[in-house]
XYZ file of C-alpha atoms in Angstrom:
781
model
C -1.460 61.736 -48.906
C -1.657 58.051 -49.744
C 1.820 57.388 -48.385
C 1.005 59.241 -45.192
C -2.247 57.297 -44.840
C -0.421 54.029 -45.265
C 2.147 55.110 -42.678
C -0.638 56.037 -40.271
C -2.407 52.717 -40.829
C 0.835 50.775 -40.315
C 1.614 52.758 -37.186
C -1.848 52.069 -35.830
C -1.480 48.369 -36.711
C 1.872 48.095 -34.930
C 0.501 49.960 -31.931
C -2.466 47.625 -31.865
C -0.184 44.595 -31.930
C 1.936 45.984 -29.119
C -1.142 46.859 -27.087
C -2.718 43.434 -27.772
C 0.504 41.750 -26.749
C 0.572 43.848 -23.583
C -3.043 42.994 -22.814
C -2.393 39.313 -23.617
C 0.576 39.230 -21.262
C -1.500 40.859 -18.559
C -4.226 38.266 -19.034
C -1.693 35.442 -19.011
C 0.830 36.013 -16.236
C 4.144 34.115 -16.211
C 2.866 31.345 -13.934
C 0.460 30.304 -16.692
C 3.267 29.997 -19.237
C 4.111 26.275 -19.556
C 7.429 27.084 -21.251
C 8.882 28.648 -18.110
C 10.727 26.537 -15.521
C 8.429 25.323 -12.766
C 10.496 27.084 -10.110
C 9.861 30.430 -11.842
C 6.168 29.684 -12.244
C 5.807 28.862 -8.553
C 7.694 32.011 -7.568
C 5.552 34.202 -9.819
C 2.295 32.715 -8.607
C 3.238 33.004 -4.939
C 4.177 36.656 -5.446
C 0.546 37.266 -6.383
C -0.938 35.324 -3.470
C -2.080 36.666 -0.131
C -1.154 34.844 3.045
C -4.710 33.478 3.205
C -4.463 32.116 -0.336
C -1.178 30.386 0.463
C -2.664 28.781 3.555
C -5.637 27.604 1.498
C -3.279 25.349 -0.472
C -2.569 23.516 2.801
C -6.258 22.719 3.301
C -7.933 19.566 2.046
C -11.657 18.813 2.099
C -13.782 15.813 1.140
C -15.775 15.928 -2.086
C -19.236 17.400 -2.433
C -21.034 14.141 -3.213
C -19.261 12.480 -0.312
C -20.510 15.244 1.988
C -24.090 14.830 0.804
C -23.968 11.057 1.250
C -22.566 11.184 4.776
C -24.802 14.031 5.958
C -27.705 11.697 5.295
C -26.079 8.727 7.096
C -24.493 10.063 10.264
C -24.842 12.587 13.053
C -22.117 15.094 13.870
C -21.068 12.984 16.870
C -20.911 9.764 14.842
C -18.772 11.351 12.157
C -16.061 12.260 14.699
C -15.382 8.562 15.291
C -15.267 7.485 11.639
C -12.235 7.312 9.370
C -14.148 6.654 6.169
C -16.880 9.280 6.034
C -16.891 13.034 6.446
C -18.962 16.170 6.409
C -18.739 19.523 8.122
C -21.495 20.388 10.614
C -22.682 23.917 9.955
C -21.383 23.904 6.380
C -23.386 22.557 3.464
C -21.966 21.156 0.251
C -22.889 24.503 -1.343
C -20.740 26.272 1.237
C -17.782 24.059 0.336
C -18.403 24.675 -3.366
C -18.202 28.412 -2.696
C -14.896 27.953 -0.892
C -13.514 26.289 -4.014
C -14.750 29.217 -6.154
C -13.035 31.613 -3.776
C -9.722 29.767 -4.027
C -9.837 28.675 -0.384
C -9.350 24.906 -0.901
C -6.107 23.451 -2.215
C -6.985 19.776 -2.327
C -9.937 17.406 -2.117
C -10.381 13.676 -1.620
C -13.129 11.081 -2.003
C -14.144 12.370 -5.420
C -14.943 9.164 -7.269
C -16.409 10.240 -10.605
C -14.893 12.124 -13.512
C -17.975 14.304 -13.674
C -17.552 15.559 -10.108
C -13.818 16.053 -10.652
C -14.528 18.275 -13.643
C -17.178 20.190 -11.717
C -14.727 20.883 -8.886
C -12.133 22.160 -11.344
C -14.725 24.362 -13.062
C -15.380 25.987 -9.688
C -11.653 26.482 -9.111
C -11.348 28.211 -12.500
C -13.733 30.890 -11.218
C -11.288 31.889 -8.486
C -9.041 34.933 -8.822
C -5.850 32.993 -9.554
C -7.466 29.955 -11.167
C -5.383 27.481 -9.160
C -6.615 23.928 -9.871
C -7.556 21.558 -7.052
C -5.266 18.598 -6.309
C -7.544 15.535 -6.062
C -6.359 12.595 -3.965
C -7.812 9.112 -3.683
C -7.066 5.835 -1.905
C -5.957 3.891 -4.967
C -4.341 1.213 -2.833
C -4.264 -1.607 -5.415
C -5.929 -0.075 -8.416
C -8.300 2.865 -8.469
C -10.755 0.769 -6.493
C -13.113 3.503 -5.343
C -14.018 4.065 -8.989
C -16.676 1.695 -10.268
C -15.302 -0.249 -13.220
C -11.600 0.052 -12.364
C -9.002 -2.688 -12.658
C -8.557 -4.194 -9.194
C -5.063 -5.576 -8.742
C -4.079 -7.952 -5.935
C -3.838 -6.169 -2.581
C -0.360 -5.237 -1.310
C 0.016 -8.324 0.907
C -1.007 -10.422 -2.114
C 1.574 -8.652 -4.264
C 4.183 -9.289 -1.589
C 3.462 -13.019 -1.867
C 4.599 -12.903 -5.510
C 8.131 -11.820 -4.521
C 8.242 -10.027 -7.886
C 8.900 -6.292 -7.604
C 8.010 -5.434 -11.196
C 4.352 -6.335 -10.664
C 4.116 -3.403 -8.237
C 5.684 -1.072 -10.782
C 3.141 -2.172 -13.382
C 0.275 -1.799 -10.913
C 1.381 1.753 -10.074
C 1.908 2.814 -13.687
C -1.412 1.400 -14.891
C -3.371 2.635 -11.876
C -1.996 6.126 -12.538
C -3.443 6.034 -16.057
C -6.846 5.012 -14.738
C -6.719 7.666 -12.023
C -5.856 10.499 -14.408
C -8.537 9.347 -16.850
C -11.142 9.666 -14.087
C -9.953 12.908 -12.493
C -7.540 12.017 -9.671
C -3.904 13.109 -9.374
C -2.623 11.729 -6.097
C -2.633 8.152 -4.755
C -2.610 7.692 -0.988
C -0.327 4.684 -1.268
C 1.927 2.699 -0.892
C 1.575 1.614 2.705
C 5.171 0.857 3.706
C 4.422 0.044 7.326
C 6.454 -2.999 8.357
C 4.009 -5.532 9.764
C 5.190 -6.889 13.117
C 1.696 -7.312 14.635
C -0.621 -9.464 12.442
C -3.719 -8.789 14.543
C -3.731 -5.379 12.874
C -6.678 -5.214 10.490
C -4.620 -3.328 7.911
C -2.293 -6.289 7.340
C -3.679 -6.593 3.808
C -2.510 -3.059 2.984
C 1.097 -3.883 3.858
C 3.865 -5.821 2.125
C 4.539 -7.985 5.183
C 7.060 -8.244 7.975
C 10.422 -7.746 6.284
C 11.806 -4.201 5.807
C 13.841 -5.174 2.728
C 10.829 -6.674 0.932
C 8.565 -3.809 2.029
C 11.069 -1.195 0.841
C 11.578 -2.829 -2.543
C 7.913 -3.323 -3.322
C 6.797 0.047 -2.023
C 9.505 1.849 -3.974
C 8.578 0.059 -7.203
C 4.970 1.142 -6.698
C 6.138 4.745 -6.215
C 8.210 4.582 -9.395
C 5.238 3.229 -11.296
C 2.937 5.989 -10.097
C 5.324 8.920 -10.528
C 7.414 7.834 -13.535
C 10.231 10.099 -12.453
C 9.107 13.690 -11.917
C 5.403 12.853 -12.561
C 5.059 15.435 -15.331
C 2.325 14.817 -17.880
C -1.222 13.530 -17.981
C -0.746 9.816 -17.211
C 1.224 10.049 -13.980
C 0.272 10.781 -10.366
C 1.926 11.605 -7.062
C 2.529 8.651 -4.755
C 2.208 8.920 -0.979
C 4.322 6.736 1.306
C 2.469 6.001 4.535
C 2.072 5.911 7.504
C 5.040 7.542 9.242
C 5.463 5.468 11.418
C 5.114 2.211 13.343
C 1.421 1.389 12.945
C 2.375 -2.177 12.063
C 3.665 -2.815 15.581
C 1.156 -1.252 17.946
C 1.132 -2.498 21.518
C -2.151 -4.401 21.118
C -2.747 -4.794 17.390
C -5.372 -2.043 17.249
C -5.349 0.734 14.682
C -4.257 4.078 16.206
C -3.010 2.382 19.400
C 0.428 3.477 20.667
C 3.633 2.022 19.273
C 6.454 1.762 21.755
C 9.675 0.369 20.286
C 13.353 0.967 20.873
C 15.318 3.479 18.840
C 17.209 0.538 17.357
C 14.026 -1.214 16.236
C 12.756 2.028 14.748
C 16.001 2.583 12.822
C 16.528 -0.989 11.658
C 12.993 -2.307 11.109
C 10.555 0.534 10.479
C 12.536 3.358 8.868
C 14.483 1.576 6.068
C 11.490 1.457 3.673
C 11.085 5.237 4.057
C 14.754 5.846 3.367
C 14.461 3.835 0.158
C 11.182 5.537 -0.807
C 12.752 8.974 -0.350
C 16.206 8.435 -1.780
C 15.518 5.923 -4.539
C 11.802 6.294 -5.182
C 11.828 10.122 -4.904
C 8.361 9.934 -3.376
C 6.748 13.373 -3.396
C 4.331 13.023 -0.481
C 4.342 11.235 2.847
C 1.402 10.693 5.180
C 1.971 10.663 8.905
C 0.418 8.007 11.129
C -2.600 7.903 13.424
C -0.539 6.532 16.283
C 2.033 7.877 18.675
C 5.589 6.581 18.505
C 7.458 6.292 21.786
C 5.193 8.884 23.401
C 5.135 11.425 20.548
C 2.026 11.687 18.328
C 3.380 11.076 14.820
C 1.758 14.245 13.480
C 3.988 16.392 15.688
C 7.233 14.423 15.473
C 9.736 17.081 14.382
C 12.673 14.707 14.743
C 11.387 12.179 12.208
C 9.570 14.499 9.819
C 12.148 17.261 9.591
C 15.471 16.217 11.097
C 15.592 12.691 9.662
C 13.520 12.514 6.474
C 13.916 16.093 5.244
C 17.317 17.173 6.477
C 19.191 13.868 6.730
C 17.657 11.886 3.858
C 16.674 14.761 1.558
C 12.892 14.385 1.285
C 11.830 17.002 -1.301
C 8.050 16.659 -1.213
C 5.277 17.528 1.225
C 3.651 15.917 4.262
C -0.076 15.351 4.548
C -1.913 14.395 7.710
C -4.001 11.275 7.964
C -7.732 11.607 8.508
C -8.458 14.139 11.297
C -5.203 13.314 13.047
C -4.125 16.879 13.735
C -7.302 17.225 15.779
C -6.492 13.975 17.576
C -3.265 15.429 18.954
C -5.512 17.086 21.521
C -8.756 15.066 21.359
C -7.181 11.590 21.656
C -3.498 11.909 22.585
C -4.008 14.835 24.995
C -0.714 16.336 23.821
C -2.178 19.792 23.093
C -4.784 21.915 24.867
C -6.931 22.457 21.759
C -7.075 22.181 17.962
C -5.229 25.467 17.514
C -2.265 24.353 19.572
C -2.324 20.979 17.818
C -2.158 22.854 14.508
C 0.884 24.764 15.750
C 2.667 21.596 16.879
C 1.994 19.725 13.625
C 2.972 22.520 11.213
C 6.070 23.342 13.298
C 7.044 19.674 13.033
C 6.824 19.790 9.245
C 3.220 19.067 8.251
C 2.244 20.761 4.972
C -1.373 19.749 4.366
C -4.294 18.949 6.637
C -6.746 16.119 5.905
C -9.421 17.445 6.225
C -11.909 20.263 6.781
C -12.213 23.789 8.184
C -10.568 25.524 11.164
C -7.049 24.282 10.413
C -6.469 27.077 7.877
C -7.981 29.657 10.179
C -5.679 28.569 12.987
C -2.588 28.660 10.761
C -3.474 32.256 9.818
C -3.944 33.277 13.452
C -0.691 31.583 14.497
C 1.307 33.392 11.809
C -0.237 36.744 12.707
C 0.500 36.103 16.383
C 4.147 35.415 15.555
C 3.974 31.839 16.843
C 4.379 30.195 13.457
C 6.952 31.484 10.956
C 5.500 32.488 7.593
C 8.339 30.546 5.990
C 6.596 27.294 6.971
C 3.518 28.385 5.052
C 5.606 29.482 2.067
C 7.417 26.146 1.968
C 4.223 24.104 2.172
C 2.452 26.215 -0.432
C 5.414 26.084 -2.833
C 5.642 22.286 -2.680
C 1.916 21.809 -3.273
C 1.949 24.252 -6.185
C 5.015 22.518 -7.609
C 3.033 19.280 -7.684
C 0.162 20.933 -9.537
C 2.490 22.462 -12.109
C 4.326 19.170 -12.693
C 1.046 17.325 -13.151
C 0.043 19.801 -15.869
C -3.100 20.886 -14.054
C -2.672 24.565 -14.898
C -2.685 23.663 -18.594
C -5.623 21.272 -18.394
C -7.392 20.556 -15.107
C -10.207 18.624 -16.809
C -10.630 15.034 -17.981
C -12.287 13.755 -21.126
C -15.489 12.267 -19.715
C -16.599 10.780 -23.045
C -13.406 8.778 -23.549
C -12.420 8.015 -19.960
C -13.561 4.395 -20.043
C -11.217 3.638 -22.936
C -8.345 3.964 -20.450
C -9.976 1.958 -17.661
C -9.965 -1.850 -17.317
C -8.026 -2.175 -20.550
C -6.773 -5.517 -21.893
C -3.241 -4.631 -20.806
C -4.378 -3.799 -17.281
C -6.491 -6.949 -17.047
C -3.490 -9.047 -18.083
C -1.318 -7.479 -15.359
C -3.994 -8.022 -12.709
C -4.354 -11.662 -13.728
C -0.594 -12.198 -13.720
C -0.379 -10.772 -10.205
C -3.259 -12.969 -9.018
C -1.666 -16.104 -10.433
C 1.737 -15.373 -8.946
C 0.224 -14.620 -5.527
C -1.276 -18.124 -5.145
C 0.496 -19.684 -2.160
C 0.155 -23.427 -1.627
C 0.571 -24.290 2.058
C -0.295 -27.995 2.095
C -0.891 -30.679 -0.509
C -1.132 -34.407 0.168
C -1.248 -35.086 -3.563
C -4.887 -34.179 -4.193
C -3.858 -31.137 -6.201
C -3.980 -30.564 -9.032
C -7.492 -32.002 -9.289
C -7.846 -34.958 -11.651
C -10.590 -37.174 -13.055
C -10.629 -39.173 -9.806
C -12.326 -36.143 -8.230
C -14.936 -35.581 -10.946
C -17.640 -34.116 -8.707
C -16.570 -30.858 -7.058
C -18.664 -29.141 -4.407
C -17.895 -25.489 -3.558
C -19.059 -23.692 -0.412
C -17.951 -21.104 2.137
C -18.590 -17.471 3.051
C -16.034 -16.173 0.509
C -16.889 -18.551 -2.335
C -19.082 -16.395 -4.510
C -18.710 -12.701 -3.699
C -16.339 -9.776 -4.048
C -14.374 -10.326 -0.841
C -11.568 -11.346 -3.224
C -11.136 -7.642 -4.044
C -9.927 -6.648 -0.568
C -10.151 -3.326 1.241
C -10.409 0.144 -0.344
C -12.629 -1.088 -3.168
C -16.173 -0.176 -4.085
C -18.518 -2.891 -5.371
C -17.490 -3.542 -8.944
C -19.651 -4.592 -11.923
C -20.211 -8.358 -11.803
C -18.896 -8.765 -15.334
C -15.527 -7.337 -14.228
C -15.003 -9.707 -11.290
C -14.492 -13.474 -11.319
C -15.419 -15.021 -7.970
C -13.831 -18.255 -6.766
C -16.939 -20.305 -7.518
C -17.322 -18.712 -10.946
C -13.704 -19.518 -11.759
C -14.000 -23.152 -10.671
C -17.370 -23.596 -12.360
C -16.194 -22.132 -15.669
C -12.875 -23.958 -15.947
C -14.290 -27.140 -14.422
C -17.049 -27.270 -17.021
C -14.491 -26.905 -19.820
C -12.576 -29.874 -18.404
C -15.636 -32.106 -17.912
C -15.986 -31.752 -14.118
C -19.333 -31.459 -12.371
C -19.319 -28.381 -10.145
C -22.051 -27.620 -7.596
C -22.379 -24.873 -5.007
C -24.195 -24.090 -1.771
C -24.542 -20.555 -0.479
C -23.787 -19.743 3.147
C -23.911 -16.435 4.974
C -21.207 -14.031 3.805
C -20.953 -12.868 7.411
C -19.096 -15.755 9.015
C -20.720 -14.972 12.355
C -24.169 -15.516 10.866
C -23.631 -18.997 9.452
C -26.601 -21.090 10.611
C -27.051 -24.752 11.541
C -29.233 -25.128 8.478
C -26.475 -23.785 6.233
C -23.866 -26.086 7.779
C -26.207 -29.046 7.285
C -26.756 -28.028 3.665
C -23.006 -27.905 3.091
C -22.613 -31.341 4.678
C -25.275 -32.795 2.368
C -23.609 -31.237 -0.634
C -20.295 -32.690 0.463
C -21.743 -36.199 0.692
C -22.704 -36.071 -2.977
C -19.241 -35.005 -4.172
C -15.766 -36.421 -4.664
C -14.001 -33.361 -3.296
C -15.119 -30.292 -1.360
C -13.566 -26.877 -1.956
C -14.251 -24.757 1.114
C -13.576 -21.076 0.499
C -12.951 -19.638 3.953
C -11.181 -16.581 5.315
C -11.935 -13.016 6.322
C -13.732 -10.043 4.796
C -12.081 -6.633 4.475
C -14.463 -5.359 1.779
C -14.875 -1.685 2.713
C -18.365 -1.291 1.302
C -19.652 -4.324 3.169
C -18.917 -2.792 6.557
C -21.440 -4.770 8.667
C -19.851 -8.030 7.482
C -16.198 -6.985 7.760
C -13.936 -9.117 9.921
C -10.631 -7.456 9.027
C -9.411 -4.306 7.265
C -8.995 -0.734 8.444
C -10.399 -0.279 11.963
C -11.477 -3.934 12.079
C -8.692 -5.489 14.117
C -8.593 -8.981 15.594
C -7.898 -10.492 19.001
C -7.248 -13.883 17.441
C -5.539 -15.276 14.364
C -8.156 -17.975 13.906
C -11.083 -17.954 11.520
C -13.989 -15.750 12.510
C -17.499 -17.019 13.195
C -18.459 -20.649 12.597
C -16.061 -21.430 9.754
C -13.964 -23.953 11.676
C -17.151 -25.634 12.839
C -18.280 -25.933 9.222
C -14.915 -27.409 8.198
C -15.061 -30.009 10.966
C -18.600 -31.001 9.956
C -17.537 -31.474 6.328
C -14.421 -33.399 7.305
C -16.559 -35.885 9.225
C -18.210 -36.929 5.946
C -14.939 -38.578 4.966
C -14.718 -36.599 1.761
C -11.523 -34.993 0.556
C -11.379 -31.301 1.503
C -9.410 -28.511 -0.157
C -9.442 -25.219 1.753
C -8.969 -21.981 -0.153
C -8.333 -18.996 2.086
C -9.460 -15.581 0.850
C -8.012 -13.065 3.294
C -5.614 -10.150 3.580
C -4.873 -11.212 7.157
C -3.105 -14.424 8.044
C -5.194 -17.390 9.228
C -3.792 -19.677 11.903
C -5.873 -22.864 12.112
C -3.662 -25.838 13.038
C -6.726 -28.116 12.981
C -7.363 -27.323 9.327
C -3.686 -27.612 8.407
C -3.612 -31.052 10.000
C -6.850 -32.402 8.561
C -7.392 -30.723 5.188
C -6.029 -32.529 2.151
C -4.734 -29.234 0.775
C -4.742 -25.559 1.701
C -4.235 -22.735 -0.769
C -3.839 -19.136 0.420
C -5.383 -16.991 -2.318
C -5.079 -13.701 -0.403
C -7.145 -10.830 -1.881
C -6.152 -11.282 -5.488
C -8.378 -8.758 -7.221
C -10.576 -8.792 -10.300
C -9.353 -12.176 -11.518
C -8.873 -14.005 -8.224
C -11.420 -16.673 -9.134
C -9.695 -17.467 -12.417
C -6.281 -17.681 -10.722
C -7.621 -19.992 -8.003
C -9.307 -22.263 -10.540
C -6.229 -22.470 -12.764
C -4.164 -23.390 -9.709
C -6.578 -26.070 -8.461
C -6.800 -27.720 -11.887
C -3.064 -27.476 -12.562
C -3.211 -25.020 -15.452
C -1.020 -22.834 -13.288
C 1.679 -24.145 -10.960
C 1.643 -22.085 -7.729
C 4.813 -20.276 -6.734
C 3.726 -17.704 -4.142
C 5.577 -17.373 -0.848
C 4.474 -16.109 2.557
C 5.551 -12.481 3.155
C 4.914 -12.923 6.876
C 5.325 -15.656 9.458
C 2.221 -17.710 10.343
C 2.240 -18.392 14.110
C 0.427 -21.412 15.537
C -1.629 -19.162 17.779
C -1.957 -15.583 18.945
C -0.072 -16.609 22.102
C 3.174 -16.926 20.136
C 3.194 -13.250 19.144
C 5.525 -11.529 18.474
C 6.657 -14.138 15.943
C 8.792 -12.957 13.037
C 11.528 -14.757 11.144
C 14.153 -12.009 11.745
C 14.072 -12.268 15.529
C 17.030 -11.935 17.877
C 19.119 -14.984 18.946
C 17.711 -15.207 22.474
C 14.023 -15.071 21.526
C 13.489 -18.835 21.567
C 16.187 -19.855 24.028
C 13.408 -21.330 26.170
C 10.174 -22.915 25.023
C 6.432 -22.864 25.720
C 5.062 -25.709 27.812
C 1.881 -26.048 25.743
C 2.863 -25.427 22.125
C 5.922 -25.742 19.912
C 8.046 -22.628 19.580
C 8.202 -23.021 15.798
C 5.709 -21.274 13.491
C 2.840 -22.955 11.708
C 4.498 -21.779 8.471
C 7.725 -19.760 8.163
C 8.312 -16.538 6.246
C 9.102 -17.226 2.597
C 7.338 -20.610 2.576
C 5.207 -21.899 -0.287
C 4.851 -25.216 -2.121
C 4.764 -26.105 -5.807
C 3.528 -29.020 -7.921
C 7.179 -29.749 -8.654
C 10.393 -29.863 -6.614
C 13.531 -27.758 -6.751
C 17.083 -28.466 -5.699
C 19.615 -25.779 -4.686
C 23.402 -26.053 -4.960
C 25.758 -24.674 -2.361
C 25.976 -20.874 -2.772
C 29.223 -19.336 -4.020
C 30.411 -15.858 -3.054
C 32.586 -13.891 -5.462
C 34.364 -10.672 -4.542
C 35.090 -8.767 -1.352
C 33.573 -5.840 0.502
C 36.240 -3.529 1.902
C 34.694 -0.101 1.250
C 31.331 1.565 0.766
C 31.149 0.940 -2.990
C 32.238 -2.708 -3.065
C 29.870 -5.510 -4.005
C 29.912 -9.293 -3.891
C 27.842 -11.698 -5.966
C 26.188 -14.808 -4.594
C 25.460 -17.496 -7.176
C 23.457 -20.668 -6.801
C 22.278 -23.312 -9.243
C 18.592 -24.164 -9.062
C 17.253 -27.341 -10.671
C 13.641 -28.333 -11.290
C 13.786 -32.011 -10.341
C 10.088 -32.659 -10.964
C 7.989 -33.523 -13.991
C 6.256 -30.190 -14.601
C 7.446 -26.644 -15.179
C 7.248 -24.235 -12.277
C 8.545 -21.088 -10.622
C 10.731 -20.904 -7.548
C 11.674 -17.885 -5.447
C 15.363 -17.942 -4.626
C 15.848 -16.212 -1.280
C 19.139 -14.851 0.069
C 19.580 -14.272 3.803
C 22.577 -13.086 5.820
C 23.673 -13.256 9.435
C 26.330 -11.095 11.062
C 28.027 -13.789 13.141
C 29.526 -11.525 15.814
C 28.348 -7.933 16.341
C 28.689 -5.199 18.965
C 24.893 -4.968 19.236
C 22.697 -8.021 18.751
C 21.559 -8.769 15.211
C 18.701 -10.899 13.857
C 19.284 -14.602 13.287
C 18.763 -13.930 9.583
C 17.829 -11.032 7.323
C 16.458 -11.155 3.788
C 18.839 -9.309 1.445
C 17.933 -10.613 -2.001
C 15.377 -12.661 -3.927
C 14.562 -13.625 -7.479
C 11.604 -15.485 -8.933
C 12.778 -17.888 -11.632
C 10.882 -20.094 -14.106
C 12.243 -23.582 -14.797
C 11.077 -26.271 -17.160
C 11.034 -29.852 -15.884
C 14.645 -31.003 -15.526
C 16.059 -27.542 -16.247
C 18.871 -25.920 -14.259
C 19.518 -22.183 -14.069
C 22.221 -20.169 -12.353
C 20.807 -17.370 -10.224
C 23.034 -14.458 -9.211
C 22.192 -12.071 -6.392
C 24.219 -9.082 -5.185
C 25.241 -7.893 -1.744
C 26.592 -4.403 -1.036
C 28.094 -2.765 2.020
C 24.627 -1.363 2.705
C 23.301 -4.948 2.809
C 25.611 -5.716 5.737
C 25.337 -2.419 7.627
C 23.673 -1.766 10.987
C 23.759 0.663 13.906
C 26.501 -0.428 16.264
C 26.738 -0.131 20.018
C 27.177 3.647 19.779
C 24.607 4.003 16.953
C 27.260 4.606 14.328
C 26.051 3.219 11.003
C 28.292 0.876 9.041
C 29.754 -2.596 8.611
C 31.803 -4.221 11.336
C 34.694 -6.523 10.383
C 34.183 -10.240 10.782
C 32.385 -13.257 9.375
C 28.978 -13.257 7.731
C 26.890 -16.344 7.088
C 25.236 -16.438 3.670
C 22.090 -18.537 3.381
C 20.216 -19.362 0.160
C 17.042 -21.401 -0.252
C 13.290 -21.323 -0.833
C 12.118 -20.176 2.615
C 13.502 -18.732 5.847
C 13.354 -22.145 7.525
C 16.877 -23.342 8.372
C 16.091 -26.748 6.853
C 15.483 -25.059 3.485
C 18.745 -23.106 3.378
C 22.219 -23.870 2.031
C 24.999 -21.925 3.741
C 28.455 -20.495 3.210
C 30.544 -17.733 4.802
C 32.569 -14.726 3.776
C 34.646 -12.209 5.711
C 34.813 -8.419 5.869
C 38.365 -7.380 6.753
C 37.848 -3.852 8.095
C 35.176 -1.502 9.370
C 33.228 0.446 6.749
C 31.481 3.637 7.829
C 28.339 4.583 5.909
C 26.106 7.624 5.847
C 23.098 7.240 8.118
């Protein structure tokens, strides 16, 4: 009996194990098994999803706290015209929360606290399939919408460094801060090529050159994604905005862009090709504007034929803010929102930013047979793939208690400071800089002297102890060195500077040895009434806003020495200041440590080496003015102003001098895989150490279709001690020489190429040589 009892017990035990295993497997379907390949997990999950649940993954909404805040601020009509605030008339934040619980929202944005991020995910875990929410945020140069984040120099500031690695570091470190605070997806980099500097979003770009833009944007992508972005310290990058917003017909955001096919292929698209093929970017945002008559959100040719089919884009497309709706409401290219939805999804759009109706229309269109279900399946699969790779199914939550240990760390602070230092661009210096004991009394004034305008756009107000303003930097370092530093406050809104404030600045100037005027523009998103540049704040002039020039002229009349520090993401063209100031330093929007970097530069603790990533015209009347123009552009001249720029692309001074040897070319290019090296010796001929940016330009001497007078094809920032010489080697490939010929075939034509090497795009700064390509080389478009 005992043996039988034991057998029965064992049998029951085994049966229990089998049953428990069966139950366990039922509770944990294959898509929740992290050991399975992601492709299998996606397939399993989608097999369990209804059409409605798949479409829900294509729908993005703003966060609950954001909704509550904007409901209190704006009416339904006002919200239609805004690109920075959102809510949904007729739906409360509780209604949106219920949609998350029901699994009807795939993604959310504008969630800026870890606590809200966790709450959203807790709602998603109550849904049938427990699919986590993909949270996106505008982490343009650091996770700036999070209070306490590291704020790196803005993209245009980073471009001035001419050092790609800084963008990689910014992306990698920003990703860590994003994941620690609940976000998974950065709506950056902006790889628009800036050809119209009146555009308020200049500060979000990397400037006017497609080679520089492509390099820096791709490094940022690599930093964010770290390959396939698997794990808990990586995020998805988002290349934007496809395409042409940097060359609108009037400089206004969302205005039409009308350029030739050649300009589109050779100027605007190369950064996207690099982002897709080298950066492996997993999301792309389409642009507000139309391109050559086609609203970008319904451009099948670019989205599907070129980027997906031709270049192999493997990720998903997301709309920009309300831009599917604008296909009909602004562009008048569809009869209503439903038809606009059809056109955009047919073209290749995978996710809608933001709000209701879009998903409902996609469902109706599929059921009506107008939209193939395969488009929904593709979009859903790509979005789910992202969530699986990010590890959100394993752990959608963040550790709220320890989040701040990963934010504003010493390592991140050091990177932000390095970027700020290397962005400092000295435009003029009559010898007054660096400041010495002959200028013992320093007076600081100006609308950007003592506030957070140094942080740039897409940043919330940060804790004062995590930001060094320009005045604070000068005051702190000046005190250490025995200088007397005083300050006078003027209106932060340059248009509200008063006579009394100008008089106060003049009096302060009289009692000083040197005046540091901190002028410029304000793109600070959370200071909207005072903004003079930034998203949706475009300019009709390139001059200083408000009464800043008037204040400069009043100070100059005192006879005191004047150093102008520009804080701005947009270029400033003030020939009067360039003529009459003793020195001008362009500090851009250099982030958390801008004030320290400015002070170190003024006092000579740091030798500036930044270079202009865009051409500075003398006036708005010279536009379009870019360095890589066609040969005939300046055949004639203006009767009232020189046809040369105020400052050329690539320009920037140092406290030392550098000498370049004649460049030498080694090798030949006869096929698609050949390379040549260009070497040049650079010597620091001054008395102090410094950094120089070696710039390599080419010109195709004779071509079947006209080519630019020069094109940037290489650069390297190099540090040299006083008297030191270094050999710098840069590489050219067949791709470097290629273009679209008369019949739009892509490749290299035989003939001579001029090689130019120097420290700016100005002909006077360049040493030249030539080399020949013997035969035509065809390349893949």
